[in-house]
Tab-separated table of C-alpha atoms in Angstrom:
chain	number	residue	atom	x	y	z
X	1	UNK	CA	10.854	-4.539	27.487
X	2	UNK	CA	11.987	-8.122	27.940
X	3	UNK	CA	13.873	-9.915	26.489
X	4	UNK	CA	15.658	-6.924	24.903
X	5	UNK	CA	16.684	-5.597	28.300
X	6	UNK	CA	18.464	-8.797	29.371
X	7	UNK	CA	22.266	-8.819	29.465
X	8	UNK	CA	23.816	-10.040	26.223
X	9	UNK	CA	20.604	-9.621	24.208
X	10	UNK	CA	20.286	-7.222	21.290
X	11	UNK	CA	17.135	-5.125	21.563
X	12	UNK	CA	15.047	-4.585	18.433
X	13	UNK	CA	11.996	-2.403	17.912
X	14	UNK	CA	9.746	-1.427	15.000
X	15	UNK	CA	10.190	1.820	13.100
X	16	UNK	CA	7.555	2.234	10.398
X	17	UNK	CA	9.543	4.565	8.143
X	18	UNK	CA	12.620	2.312	8.079
X	19	UNK	CA	13.040	0.523	4.702
X	20	UNK	CA	13.053	-3.286	4.886
X	21	UNK	CA	16.656	-3.483	3.658
X	22	UNK	CA	18.010	-1.201	6.393
X	23	UNK	CA	18.188	-0.990	10.142
X	24	UNK	CA	18.941	1.910	12.441
X	25	UNK	CA	20.781	1.859	15.742
X	26	UNK	CA	20.349	4.426	18.467
X	27	UNK	CA	20.338	4.423	22.252
X	28	UNK	CA	21.314	0.740	22.333
X	29	UNK	CA	18.336	-0.435	20.256
X	30	UNK	CA	18.220	-1.717	16.680
X	31	UNK	CA	15.216	-0.391	14.761
X	32	UNK	CA	13.840	-2.069	11.650
X	33	UNK	CA	10.787	-2.200	9.447
X	34	UNK	CA	7.777	-3.773	11.164
X	35	UNK	CA	6.539	-5.178	7.825
X	36	UNK	CA	7.131	-8.566	6.171
X	37	UNK	CA	7.868	-8.996	2.475
X	38	UNK	CA	5.131	-7.511	0.313
X	39	UNK	CA	2.258	-9.690	-0.816
X	40	UNK	CA	1.202	-8.982	-4.422
X	41	UNK	CA	-2.105	-7.139	-4.476
X	42	UNK	CA	-2.142	-6.398	-0.736
X	43	UNK	CA	-1.353	-2.853	0.409
X	44	UNK	CA	1.586	-2.789	2.851
X	45	UNK	CA	-0.518	-1.228	5.607
X	46	UNK	CA	-3.163	-3.981	5.236
X	47	UNK	CA	-0.660	-6.790	5.789
X	48	UNK	CA	0.300	-8.154	9.192
X	49	UNK	CA	2.986	-6.060	10.877
X	50	UNK	CA	4.535	-5.407	14.253
X	51	UNK	CA	7.486	-5.840	16.571
X	52	UNK	CA	7.974	-9.522	15.732
X	53	UNK	CA	8.579	-8.633	12.076
X	54	UNK	CA	11.022	-5.896	13.122
X	55	UNK	CA	12.938	-8.466	15.182
X	56	UNK	CA	13.027	-10.873	12.218
X	57	UNK	CA	14.101	-8.113	9.823
X	58	UNK	CA	16.926	-6.813	12.020
X	59	UNK	CA	18.102	-10.386	12.723
X	60	UNK	CA	18.330	-11.126	9.002
X	61	UNK	CA	20.110	-7.867	8.247
X	62	UNK	CA	22.676	-8.351	11.027
X	63	UNK	CA	23.262	-11.956	9.899
X	64	UNK	CA	23.855	-10.737	6.341
X	65	UNK	CA	26.398	-8.163	7.536
X	66	UNK	CA	28.122	-10.714	9.808
X	67	UNK	CA	28.466	-13.203	6.933
X	68	UNK	CA	29.875	-10.690	4.434
X	69	UNK	CA	33.147	-9.475	5.945
């Protein structure tokens, strides 16, 4: 599960039932929604989705927390 298993790297993985404005942390892994922002008129499950969106979502959420002490 590279690069998430490398030293000093935060691991992120998709979790379909996680809301986009939240992340979950367990067993050393951050879990986030695998979906991008909604597209008007396109059902969520018909849009692109996957681990790369989960990584982007958890990165944005952690950055928001880090910048709001």
